[in-house]
Coordinates of C-alpha atoms and ligand atoms in Angstrom, one line a residue:
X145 CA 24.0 4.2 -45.9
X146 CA 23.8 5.6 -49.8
X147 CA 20.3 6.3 -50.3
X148 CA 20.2 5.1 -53.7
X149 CA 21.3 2.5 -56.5
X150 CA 21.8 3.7 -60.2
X151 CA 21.2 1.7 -63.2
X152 CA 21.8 2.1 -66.4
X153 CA 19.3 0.4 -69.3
X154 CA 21.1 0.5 -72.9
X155 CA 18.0 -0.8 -74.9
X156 CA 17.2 -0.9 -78.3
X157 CA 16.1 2.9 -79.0
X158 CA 17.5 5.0 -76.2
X159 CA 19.9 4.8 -73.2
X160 CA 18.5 5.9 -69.7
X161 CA 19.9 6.0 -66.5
X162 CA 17.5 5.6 -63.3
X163 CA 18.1 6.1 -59.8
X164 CA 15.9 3.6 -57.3
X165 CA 15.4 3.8 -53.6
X166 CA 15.0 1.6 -51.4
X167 CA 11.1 0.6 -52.0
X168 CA 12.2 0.3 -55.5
X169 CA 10.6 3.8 -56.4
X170 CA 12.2 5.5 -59.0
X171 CA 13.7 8.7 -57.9
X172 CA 15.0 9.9 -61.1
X173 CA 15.4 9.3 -64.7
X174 CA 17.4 10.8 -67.7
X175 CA 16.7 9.0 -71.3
X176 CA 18.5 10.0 -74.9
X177 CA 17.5 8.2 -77.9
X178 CA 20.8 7.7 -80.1
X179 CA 20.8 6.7 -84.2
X180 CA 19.0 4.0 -85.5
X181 CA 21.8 3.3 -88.8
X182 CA 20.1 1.3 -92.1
X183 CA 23.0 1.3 -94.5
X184 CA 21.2 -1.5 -96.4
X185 CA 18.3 -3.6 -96.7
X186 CA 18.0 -5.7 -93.5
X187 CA 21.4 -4.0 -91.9
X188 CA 21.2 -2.7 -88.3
X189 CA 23.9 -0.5 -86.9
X190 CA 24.4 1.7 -83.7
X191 CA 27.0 4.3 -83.2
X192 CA 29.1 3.2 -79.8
X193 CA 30.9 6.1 -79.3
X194 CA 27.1 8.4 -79.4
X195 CA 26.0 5.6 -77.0
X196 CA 28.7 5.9 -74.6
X197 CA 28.4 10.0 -74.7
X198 CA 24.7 9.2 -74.0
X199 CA 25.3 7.2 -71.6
X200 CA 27.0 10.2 -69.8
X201 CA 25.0 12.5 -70.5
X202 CA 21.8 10.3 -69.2
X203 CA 24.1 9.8 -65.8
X204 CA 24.4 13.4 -65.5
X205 CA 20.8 14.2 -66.4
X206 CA 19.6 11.4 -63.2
X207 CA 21.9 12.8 -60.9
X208 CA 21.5 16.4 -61.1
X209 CA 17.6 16.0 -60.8
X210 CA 17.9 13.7 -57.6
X211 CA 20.6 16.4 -56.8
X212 CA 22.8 13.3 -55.8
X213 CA 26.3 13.1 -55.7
X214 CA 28.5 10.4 -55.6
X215 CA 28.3 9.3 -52.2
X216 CA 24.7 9.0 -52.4
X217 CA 25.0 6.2 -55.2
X218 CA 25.7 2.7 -53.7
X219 CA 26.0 1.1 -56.7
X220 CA 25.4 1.1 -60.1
X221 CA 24.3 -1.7 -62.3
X222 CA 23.9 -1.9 -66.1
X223 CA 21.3 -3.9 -68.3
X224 CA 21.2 -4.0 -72.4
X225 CA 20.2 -4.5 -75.2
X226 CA 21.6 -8.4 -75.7
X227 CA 23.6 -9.9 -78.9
X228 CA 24.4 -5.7 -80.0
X229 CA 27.9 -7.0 -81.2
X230 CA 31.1 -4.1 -80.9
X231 CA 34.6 -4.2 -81.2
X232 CA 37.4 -1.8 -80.0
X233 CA 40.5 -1.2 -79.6
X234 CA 42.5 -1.7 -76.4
X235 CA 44.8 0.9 -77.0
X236 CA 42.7 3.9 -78.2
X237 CA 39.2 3.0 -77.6
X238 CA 37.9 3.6 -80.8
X239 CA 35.8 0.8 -82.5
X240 CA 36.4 -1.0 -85.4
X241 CA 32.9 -0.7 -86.8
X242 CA 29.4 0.7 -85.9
X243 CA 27.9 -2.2 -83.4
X244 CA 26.2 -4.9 -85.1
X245 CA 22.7 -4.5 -83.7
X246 CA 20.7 -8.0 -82.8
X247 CA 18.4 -7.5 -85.9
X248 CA 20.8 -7.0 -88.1
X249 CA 20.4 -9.8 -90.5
X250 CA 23.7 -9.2 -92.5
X251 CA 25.0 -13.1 -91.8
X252 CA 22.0 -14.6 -93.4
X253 CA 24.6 -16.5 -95.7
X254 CA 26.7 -17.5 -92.9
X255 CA 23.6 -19.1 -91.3
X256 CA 22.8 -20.8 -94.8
X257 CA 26.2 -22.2 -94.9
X258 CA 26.0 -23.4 -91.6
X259 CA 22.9 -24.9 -91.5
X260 CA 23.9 -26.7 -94.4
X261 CA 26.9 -28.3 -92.8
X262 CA 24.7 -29.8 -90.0
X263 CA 21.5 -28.0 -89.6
X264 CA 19.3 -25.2 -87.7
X265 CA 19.9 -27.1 -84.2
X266 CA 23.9 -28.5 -84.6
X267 CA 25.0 -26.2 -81.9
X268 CA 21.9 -26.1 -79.5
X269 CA 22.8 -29.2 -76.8
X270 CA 25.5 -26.8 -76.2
X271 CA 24.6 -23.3 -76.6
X272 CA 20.5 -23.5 -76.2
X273 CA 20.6 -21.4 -79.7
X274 CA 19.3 -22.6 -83.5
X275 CA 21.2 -20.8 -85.8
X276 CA 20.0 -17.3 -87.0
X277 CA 21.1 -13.8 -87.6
X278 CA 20.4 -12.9 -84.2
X279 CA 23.3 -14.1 -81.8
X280 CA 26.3 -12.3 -81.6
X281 CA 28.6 -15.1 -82.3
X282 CA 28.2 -14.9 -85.9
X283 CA 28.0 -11.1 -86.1
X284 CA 31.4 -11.5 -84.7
X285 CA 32.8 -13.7 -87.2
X286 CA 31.4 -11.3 -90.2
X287 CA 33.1 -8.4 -88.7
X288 CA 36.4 -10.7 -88.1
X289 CA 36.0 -11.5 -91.9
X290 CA 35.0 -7.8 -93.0
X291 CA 36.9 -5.3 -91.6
X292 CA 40.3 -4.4 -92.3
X293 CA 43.4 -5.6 -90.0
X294 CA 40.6 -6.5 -87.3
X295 CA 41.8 -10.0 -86.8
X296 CA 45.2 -9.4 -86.5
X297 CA 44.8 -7.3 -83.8
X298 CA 42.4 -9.3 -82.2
X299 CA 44.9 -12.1 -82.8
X300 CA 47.6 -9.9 -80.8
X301 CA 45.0 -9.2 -78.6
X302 CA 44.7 -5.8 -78.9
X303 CA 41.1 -5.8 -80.1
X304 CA 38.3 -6.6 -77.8
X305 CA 35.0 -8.1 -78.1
X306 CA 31.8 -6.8 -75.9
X307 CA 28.0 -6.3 -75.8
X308 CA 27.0 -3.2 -74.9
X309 CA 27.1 -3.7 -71.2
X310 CA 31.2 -4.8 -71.6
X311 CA 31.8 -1.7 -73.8
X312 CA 29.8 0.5 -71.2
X313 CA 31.8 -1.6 -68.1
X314 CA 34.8 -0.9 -70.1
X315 CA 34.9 2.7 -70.4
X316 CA 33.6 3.4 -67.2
X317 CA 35.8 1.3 -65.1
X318 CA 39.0 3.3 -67.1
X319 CA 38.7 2.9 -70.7
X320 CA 42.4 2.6 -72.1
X321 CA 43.8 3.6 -69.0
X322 CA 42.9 -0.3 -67.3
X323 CA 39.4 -0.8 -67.8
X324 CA 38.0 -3.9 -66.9
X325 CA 36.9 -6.0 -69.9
X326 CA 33.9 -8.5 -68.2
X327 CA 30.6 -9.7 -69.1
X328 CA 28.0 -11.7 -67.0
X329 CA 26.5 -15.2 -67.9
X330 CA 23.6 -13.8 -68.9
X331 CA 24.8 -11.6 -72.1
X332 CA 27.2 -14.5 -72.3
X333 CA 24.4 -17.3 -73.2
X334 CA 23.3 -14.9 -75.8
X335 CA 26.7 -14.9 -77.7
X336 CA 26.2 -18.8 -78.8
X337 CA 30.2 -18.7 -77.8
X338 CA 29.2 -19.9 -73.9
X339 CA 28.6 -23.0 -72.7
X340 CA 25.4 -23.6 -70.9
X341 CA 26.6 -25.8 -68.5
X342 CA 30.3 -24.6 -68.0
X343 CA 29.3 -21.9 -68.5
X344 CA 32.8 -20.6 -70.1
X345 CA 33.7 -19.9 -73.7
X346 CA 33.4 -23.0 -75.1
X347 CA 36.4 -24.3 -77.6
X348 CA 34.2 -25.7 -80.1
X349 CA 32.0 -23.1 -81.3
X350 CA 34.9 -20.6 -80.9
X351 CA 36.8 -23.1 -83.6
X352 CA 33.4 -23.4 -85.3
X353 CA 33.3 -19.4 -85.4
X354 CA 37.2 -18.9 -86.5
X355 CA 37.3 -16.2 -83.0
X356 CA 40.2 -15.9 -81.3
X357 CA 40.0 -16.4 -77.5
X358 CA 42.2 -12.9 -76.1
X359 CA 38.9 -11.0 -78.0
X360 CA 36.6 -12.4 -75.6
X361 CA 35.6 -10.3 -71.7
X362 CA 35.9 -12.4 -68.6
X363 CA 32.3 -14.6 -68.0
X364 CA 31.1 -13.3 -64.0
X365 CA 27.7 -13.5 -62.1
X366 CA 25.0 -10.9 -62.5
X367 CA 25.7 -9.5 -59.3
X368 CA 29.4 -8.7 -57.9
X369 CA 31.7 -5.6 -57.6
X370 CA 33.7 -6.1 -60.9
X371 CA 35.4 -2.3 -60.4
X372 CA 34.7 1.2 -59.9
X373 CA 33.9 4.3 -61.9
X374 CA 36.7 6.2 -62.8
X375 CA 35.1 8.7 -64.7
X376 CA 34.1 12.0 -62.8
X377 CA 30.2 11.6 -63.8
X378 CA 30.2 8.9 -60.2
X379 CA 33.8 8.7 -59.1
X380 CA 34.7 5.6 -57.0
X381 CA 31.0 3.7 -57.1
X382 CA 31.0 0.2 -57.4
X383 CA 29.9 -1.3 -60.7
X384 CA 28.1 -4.3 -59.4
X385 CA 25.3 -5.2 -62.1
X386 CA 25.2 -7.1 -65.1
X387 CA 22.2 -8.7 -66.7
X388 CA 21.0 -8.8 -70.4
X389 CA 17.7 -6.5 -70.5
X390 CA 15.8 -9.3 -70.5
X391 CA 16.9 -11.4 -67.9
X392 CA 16.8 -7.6 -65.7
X393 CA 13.5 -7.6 -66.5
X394 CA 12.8 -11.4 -65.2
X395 CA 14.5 -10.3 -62.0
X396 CA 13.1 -6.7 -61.9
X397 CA 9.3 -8.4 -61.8
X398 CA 10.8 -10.9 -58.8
X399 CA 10.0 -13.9 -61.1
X400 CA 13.0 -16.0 -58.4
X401 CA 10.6 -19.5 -58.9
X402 CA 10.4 -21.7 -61.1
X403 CA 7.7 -21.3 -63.4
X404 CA 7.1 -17.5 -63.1
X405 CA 7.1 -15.3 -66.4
X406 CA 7.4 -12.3 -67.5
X407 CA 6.6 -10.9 -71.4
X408 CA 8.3 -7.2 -71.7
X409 CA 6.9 -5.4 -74.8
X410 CA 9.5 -2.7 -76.4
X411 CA 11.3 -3.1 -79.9
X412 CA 11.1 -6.6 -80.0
X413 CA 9.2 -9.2 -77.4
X414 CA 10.5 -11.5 -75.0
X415 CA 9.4 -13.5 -72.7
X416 CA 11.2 -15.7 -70.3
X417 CA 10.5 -18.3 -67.6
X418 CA 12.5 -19.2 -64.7
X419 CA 13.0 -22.7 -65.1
X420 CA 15.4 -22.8 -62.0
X421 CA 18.6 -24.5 -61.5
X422 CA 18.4 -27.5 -64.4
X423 CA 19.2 -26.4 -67.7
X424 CA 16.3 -27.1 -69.8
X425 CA 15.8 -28.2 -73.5
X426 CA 12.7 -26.8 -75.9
X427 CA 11.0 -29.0 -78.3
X428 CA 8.5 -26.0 -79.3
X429 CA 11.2 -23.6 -80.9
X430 CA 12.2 -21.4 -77.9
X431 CA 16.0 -20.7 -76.0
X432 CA 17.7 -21.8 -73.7
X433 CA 19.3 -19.8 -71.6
X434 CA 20.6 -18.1 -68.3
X435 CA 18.2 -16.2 -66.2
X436 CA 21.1 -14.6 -63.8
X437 CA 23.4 -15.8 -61.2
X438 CA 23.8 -13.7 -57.9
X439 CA 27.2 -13.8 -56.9
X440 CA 28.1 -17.5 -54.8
X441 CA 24.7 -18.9 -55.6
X442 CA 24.2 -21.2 -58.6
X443 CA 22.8 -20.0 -61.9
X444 CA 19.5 -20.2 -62.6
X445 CA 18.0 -21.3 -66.3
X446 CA 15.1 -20.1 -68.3
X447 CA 13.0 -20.5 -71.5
X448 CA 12.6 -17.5 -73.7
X449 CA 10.2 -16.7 -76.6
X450 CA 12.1 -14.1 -78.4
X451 CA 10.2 -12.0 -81.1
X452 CA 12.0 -9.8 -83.3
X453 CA 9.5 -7.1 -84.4
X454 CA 6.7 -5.5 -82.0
X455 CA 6.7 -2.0 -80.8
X456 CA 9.7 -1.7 -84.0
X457 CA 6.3 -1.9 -86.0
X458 CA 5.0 1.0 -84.6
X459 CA 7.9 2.7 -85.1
X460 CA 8.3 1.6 -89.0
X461 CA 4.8 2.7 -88.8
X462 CA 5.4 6.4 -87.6
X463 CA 8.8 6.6 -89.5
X464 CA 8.4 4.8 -92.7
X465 CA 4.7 5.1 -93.3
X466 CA 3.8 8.6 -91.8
X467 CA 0.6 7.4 -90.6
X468 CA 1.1 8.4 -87.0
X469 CA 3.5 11.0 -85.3
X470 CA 4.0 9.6 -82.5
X471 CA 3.9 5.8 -81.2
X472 CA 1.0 6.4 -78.8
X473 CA -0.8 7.6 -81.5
X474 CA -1.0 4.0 -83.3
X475 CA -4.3 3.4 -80.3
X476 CA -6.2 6.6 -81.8
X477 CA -5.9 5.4 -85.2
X478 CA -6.9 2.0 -84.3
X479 CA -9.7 3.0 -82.2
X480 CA -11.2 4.2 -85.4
X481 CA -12.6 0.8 -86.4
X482 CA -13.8 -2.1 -84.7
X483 CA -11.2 -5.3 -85.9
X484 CA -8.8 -5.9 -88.1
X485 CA -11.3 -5.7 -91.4
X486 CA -9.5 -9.2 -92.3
X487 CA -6.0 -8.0 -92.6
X488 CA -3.4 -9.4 -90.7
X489 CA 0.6 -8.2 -90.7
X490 CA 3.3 -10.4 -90.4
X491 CA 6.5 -8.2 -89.5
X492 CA 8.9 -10.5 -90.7
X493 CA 11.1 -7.5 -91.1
X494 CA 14.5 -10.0 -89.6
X495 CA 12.8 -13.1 -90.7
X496 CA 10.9 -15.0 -87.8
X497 CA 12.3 -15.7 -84.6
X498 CA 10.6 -17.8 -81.9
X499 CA 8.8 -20.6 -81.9
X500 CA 9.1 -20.3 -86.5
X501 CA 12.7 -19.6 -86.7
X502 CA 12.8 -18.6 -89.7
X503 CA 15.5 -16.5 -91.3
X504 CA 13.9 -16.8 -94.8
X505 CA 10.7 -15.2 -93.7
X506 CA 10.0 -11.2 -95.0
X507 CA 6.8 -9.3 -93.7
X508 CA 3.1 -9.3 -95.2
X509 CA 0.3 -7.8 -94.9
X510 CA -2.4 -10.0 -95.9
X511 CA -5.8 -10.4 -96.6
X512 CA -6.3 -7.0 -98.0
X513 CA -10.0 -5.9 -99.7
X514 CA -10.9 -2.4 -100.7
X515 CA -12.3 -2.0 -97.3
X516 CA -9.5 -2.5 -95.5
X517 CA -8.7 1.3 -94.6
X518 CA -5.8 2.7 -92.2
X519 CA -7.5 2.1 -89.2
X520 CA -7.5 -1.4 -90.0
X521 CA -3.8 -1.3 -90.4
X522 CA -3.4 0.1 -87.1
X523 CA -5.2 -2.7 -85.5
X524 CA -3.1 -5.4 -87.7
X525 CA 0.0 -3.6 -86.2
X526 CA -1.0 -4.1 -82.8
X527 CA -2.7 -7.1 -83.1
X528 CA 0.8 -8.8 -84.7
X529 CA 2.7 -8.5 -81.0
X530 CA -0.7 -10.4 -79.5
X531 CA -0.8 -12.5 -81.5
X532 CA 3.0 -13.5 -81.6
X533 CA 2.9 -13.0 -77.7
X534 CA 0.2 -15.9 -77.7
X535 CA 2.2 -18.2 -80.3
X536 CA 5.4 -17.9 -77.8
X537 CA 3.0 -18.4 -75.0
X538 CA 1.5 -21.9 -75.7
X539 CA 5.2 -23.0 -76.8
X540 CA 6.0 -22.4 -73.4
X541 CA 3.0 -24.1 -71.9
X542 CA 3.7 -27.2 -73.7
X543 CA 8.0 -27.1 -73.1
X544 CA 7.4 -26.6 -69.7
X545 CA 3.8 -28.4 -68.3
X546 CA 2.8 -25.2 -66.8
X547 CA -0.4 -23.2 -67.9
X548 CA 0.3 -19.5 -67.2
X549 CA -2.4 -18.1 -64.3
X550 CA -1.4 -14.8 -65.7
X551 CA 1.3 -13.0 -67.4
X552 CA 3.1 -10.5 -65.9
X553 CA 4.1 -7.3 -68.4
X554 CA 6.2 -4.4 -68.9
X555 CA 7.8 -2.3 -71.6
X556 CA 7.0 0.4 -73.7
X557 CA 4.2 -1.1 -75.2
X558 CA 2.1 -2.1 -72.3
X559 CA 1.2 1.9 -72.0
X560 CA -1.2 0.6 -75.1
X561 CA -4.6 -0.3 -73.2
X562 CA -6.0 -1.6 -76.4
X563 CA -3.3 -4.1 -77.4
X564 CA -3.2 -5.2 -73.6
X565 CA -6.7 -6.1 -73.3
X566 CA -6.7 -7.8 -76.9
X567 CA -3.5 -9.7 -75.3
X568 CA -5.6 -10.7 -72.4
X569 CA -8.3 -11.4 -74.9
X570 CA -6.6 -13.8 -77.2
X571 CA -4.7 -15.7 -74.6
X572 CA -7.3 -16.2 -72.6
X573 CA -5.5 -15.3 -69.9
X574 CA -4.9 -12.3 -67.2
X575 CA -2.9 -9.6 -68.3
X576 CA -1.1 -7.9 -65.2
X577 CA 1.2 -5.0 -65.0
X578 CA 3.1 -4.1 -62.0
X579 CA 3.5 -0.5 -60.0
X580 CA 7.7 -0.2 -61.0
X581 CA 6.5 -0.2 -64.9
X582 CA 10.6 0.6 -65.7
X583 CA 11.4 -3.6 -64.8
X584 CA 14.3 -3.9 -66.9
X585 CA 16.5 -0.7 -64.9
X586 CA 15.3 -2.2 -61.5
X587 CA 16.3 -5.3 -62.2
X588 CA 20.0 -3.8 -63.3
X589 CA 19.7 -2.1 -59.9
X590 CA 18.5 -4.9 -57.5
X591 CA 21.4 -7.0 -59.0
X592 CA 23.8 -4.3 -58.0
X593 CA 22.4 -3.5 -54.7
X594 CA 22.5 -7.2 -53.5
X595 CA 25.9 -7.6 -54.4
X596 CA 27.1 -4.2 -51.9
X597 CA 24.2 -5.1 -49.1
X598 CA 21.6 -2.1 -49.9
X599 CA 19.3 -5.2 -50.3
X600 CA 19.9 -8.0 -47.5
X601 CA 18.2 -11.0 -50.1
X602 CA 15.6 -11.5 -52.2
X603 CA 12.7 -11.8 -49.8
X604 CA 13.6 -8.2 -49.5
X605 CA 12.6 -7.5 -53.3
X606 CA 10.0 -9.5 -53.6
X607 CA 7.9 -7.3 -51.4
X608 CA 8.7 -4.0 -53.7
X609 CA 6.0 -5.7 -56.0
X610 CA 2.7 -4.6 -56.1
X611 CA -0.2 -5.0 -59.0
X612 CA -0.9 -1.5 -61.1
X613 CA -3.3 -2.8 -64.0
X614 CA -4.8 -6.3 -64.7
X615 CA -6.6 -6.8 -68.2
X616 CA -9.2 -9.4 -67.7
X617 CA -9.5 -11.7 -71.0
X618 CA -13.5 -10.9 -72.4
X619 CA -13.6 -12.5 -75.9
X620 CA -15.6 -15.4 -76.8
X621 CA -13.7 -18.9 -77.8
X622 CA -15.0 -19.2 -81.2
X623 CA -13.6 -15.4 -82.1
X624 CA -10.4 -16.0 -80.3
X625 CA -10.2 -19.5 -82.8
X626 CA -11.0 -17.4 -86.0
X627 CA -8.7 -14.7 -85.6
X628 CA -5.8 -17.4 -84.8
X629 CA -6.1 -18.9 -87.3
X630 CA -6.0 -16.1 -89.9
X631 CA -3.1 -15.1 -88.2
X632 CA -1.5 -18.9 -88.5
X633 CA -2.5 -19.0 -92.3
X634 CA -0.8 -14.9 -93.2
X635 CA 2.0 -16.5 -90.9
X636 CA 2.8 -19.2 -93.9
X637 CA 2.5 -16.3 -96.5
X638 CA 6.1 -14.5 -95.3
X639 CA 8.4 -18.0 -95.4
X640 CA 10.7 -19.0 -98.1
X641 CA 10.8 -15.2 -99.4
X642 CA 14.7 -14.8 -99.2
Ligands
LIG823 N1 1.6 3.7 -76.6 C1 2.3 2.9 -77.4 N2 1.7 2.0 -78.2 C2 2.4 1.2 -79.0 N3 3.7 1.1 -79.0 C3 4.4 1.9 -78.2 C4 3.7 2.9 -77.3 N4 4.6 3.6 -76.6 C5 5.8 3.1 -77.0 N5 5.7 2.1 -78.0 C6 6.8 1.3 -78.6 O1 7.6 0.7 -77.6 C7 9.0 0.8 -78.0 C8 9.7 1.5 -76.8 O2 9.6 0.7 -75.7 P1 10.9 0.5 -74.8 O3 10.5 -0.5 -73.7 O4 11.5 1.8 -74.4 O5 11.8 -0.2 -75.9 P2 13.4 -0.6 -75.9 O6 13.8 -1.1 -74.5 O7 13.3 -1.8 -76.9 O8 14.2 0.5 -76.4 C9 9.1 1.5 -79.3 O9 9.2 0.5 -80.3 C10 7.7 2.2 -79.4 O10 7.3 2.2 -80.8
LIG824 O1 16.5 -3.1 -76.1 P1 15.3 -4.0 -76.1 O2 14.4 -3.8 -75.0 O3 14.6 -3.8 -77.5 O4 15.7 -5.5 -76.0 C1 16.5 -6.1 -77.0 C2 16.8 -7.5 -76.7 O5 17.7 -7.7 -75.6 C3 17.4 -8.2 -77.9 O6 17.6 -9.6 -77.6

């Protein structure tokens, strides 16, 4: 048997690839951090071409420092970032336009007009999506509009549409020379093109949209061989992984029942509830969506509490502000004072998204006083993803009946001890971390190594899961109440800016 299963995380910031064993150890990792593109006020881009030479290289890097070759990969599987919008052509590979990254907020207007025509919530009974910058199906549209001869050929379907795992699948399984043009149901539900219960591209909103059907990849399970590398860095493994990060990450922390969660903490937040087999509707502003679906068995459904802008603050902190060098370094400055000093930052930086939804929000920082000093700011920075975290949180409590015991974490951000406890702290609730930290690439991986037999079933994953931290919530109730509400009231200060 091949002693290990590769998987490939496209996120946000970086690409890595990670080779797991059988425990669900990682054996080894390579990481490259490609170009964040701003070429206007609230435009996101990526560079596809950078991302699938890092995505090489990153293969390359894993390999040579497990010293595996091919033979020793059973599998590979491949998780993204979700919504990241390309298009390419079939013929020579190249895409149309940078990728439309998932904060982009360039179709603001587009969502204006729409919501006009039949409000925030016309195409959720079928998609589980409001309207908003964020979903790929409008992205799609603008570039269809934008970009020169890029409908016709998508018309003669010689253009094709992907998120980054089809455009990764793509190349790897051939390129121009045949490669196979999928997706899984998971990136699918975030396209607001699929629908939820047929889970095929549904006529309506692709005649609501103006996007021609021979565009759009094939919709698959998570888990199944769709092809094999052709390219030389893993000749002839099975590609048999597909799941939006975020749904990886759901399966990567075993969260199979109904009513587990998981909150993963990188550029944005997201957390997301296995709410089994029956689709399931929010009345408290969150998705709805498709956990995964392991080949033959029937997809499973979840709620998410997506939030646009947490560890990207830190970021905008180090790059924008200077106050920091590094994004670690956000905890020392912090640590320098003892709150917030009454300032509170809302980082509507791509409007609101969950439970608010709202694309006309900006960021603020508010309730500034002479005394507020950096520190201060440091603390309002880490404080926003709690306190967001806790608004998604009790939206989720009250869609689905269930009071979380604890919430399971992972991402970038939960290496922040200071923001974890003030997470347990405001929620009043345990904060627990688990041993495999990197969730997100071993859910990628379980997903492939199902579908070739390196794991026999679930049961088998499940016990791969083991506790590495637990934050203990220590604040007093009237605290937790006053900083809440602060946070609700500099919440109401960023709508209606745009
Ligand atoms: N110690 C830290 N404290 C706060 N934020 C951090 C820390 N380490 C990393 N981050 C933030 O976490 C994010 C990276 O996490 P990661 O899970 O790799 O994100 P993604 O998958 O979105 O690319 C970055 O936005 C970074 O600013
Ligand atoms: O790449 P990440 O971890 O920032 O995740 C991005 C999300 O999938 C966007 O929906």
């Amino acid at each position: 048997m091949s002693k290990y299963i590769a998987a490939i995380d496209q996120g946000t910031t970086s690409t890595r690839c990670i080779l797991f064993n059988h425990q669900g150890q990682i054996v080894s990792v390579g990481q490259k951090e490609h170009s964040q593109i701003y070429p206007n006020p609230g435009w996101v881009e990526h560079n596809p071409v950078e991302i699938w030479k890092n995505t090489l290289e990153v293969i390359a890097l894993a390999r040579i420092q497990a010293s595996a070759t091919s033979a020793d990969i059973a599998a590979i599987g491949i998780t993204n970032q979700r919504e990241t919008t390309v298009v390419w052509n079939k013929r020579t590979g190249r895409p149309y336009y940078n990728a439309l990254v998932w904060q982009d907020t360039r179709t603001s207007d587009l969502v204006t007009q729409f919501e006009k025509e039949g409000g925030l919530n016309r195409f959720r009974e079928k998609t589980g999506l409001p309207l908003s910058t964020y979903f790929s199906g409008l992205k799609l549209k603008w570039l269809l509009e934008n970009v020169t001869n890029l409908r016709e050929d998508a018309e003669k379907g010689e253009a094709l549409f992907g998120n980054m795992d089809t455009f990764l699948i793509w190349h790897l399984t051939g390129g121009v020379q045949g490669g196979i043009h999928v997706t899984d149901v998971s990136n699918a539900s975030r396209t607001q093109l699929m629908n939820l219960r047929s889970l095929q591209w549904d006529a309506d909103m692709l005649a609501a949209y103006d996007i021609p059907a021979q565009m759009l990849p094939e919709i698959r399970s998570s888990s199944e061989v769709y092809g094999h590398v052709t390219n030389e860095i893993l000749p002839g493994v099975p590609v048999a992984g597909d799941l939006g990060d975020q749904h990886a990450a759901l399966v990567g922390q075993t969260c199979f029942t109904p009513g587990m969660a998981k909150n993963t903490y990188g550029t944005g937040c997201f957390l997301v509830m296995n709410t089994g087999g029956e689709l399931k509707t929010s009345e408290n502003g969150l998705l709805s969506t498709i956990a995964y679906q392991f080949a033959g068995q029937p997809v499973q459904y979840a709620l998410e509490g997506s939030v646009a802008v947490t560890g990207a603050l830190v970021q905008w902190v180090r790059d924008n502000l200077g106050l920091i060098d590094k994004s670690s370094d956000i905890e020392t400055l912090a640590r320098t004072v003892q709150d917030n000093g009454g300032a509170y930052f809302v980082p509507a930086f791509s409007g609101l998204y969950a439970p608010y939804w709202r694309n006309d929000a900006r960021g603020v920082i508010a309730g500034l006083t002479r005394y507020v000093n950096k520190g201060h700011i440091a603390r309002a920075v880490l404080e926003a993803t709690a306190y967001q975290t806790l608004d998604v949180v009790r939206a989720m409590e009250q869609d689905s009946g269930i009071t979380l015991a604890s919430l399971r974490v992972d991402g970038g951000m939960v290496q922040n001890q200071l923001l974890m406890q003030f997470q347990a702290d405001i929620l009043n609730t345990q904060v627990v971390a688990p041993t495999i930290a990197e969730t997100t690439a071993l859910g990628a991986a379980y997903a492939a190594g199902l579908a070739v037999g390196y794991w026999q079933n679930i049961d088998e994953l499940k016990q791969n899961w083991s506790v590495a931290h637990t934050w203990n919530p220590q604040m007093e109730e009237p605290q937790r109440t006053n900083l809440h509400k602060g946070w609700q009231k500099a919440v109401t200060k960023s709508y209606d800016w745009v």
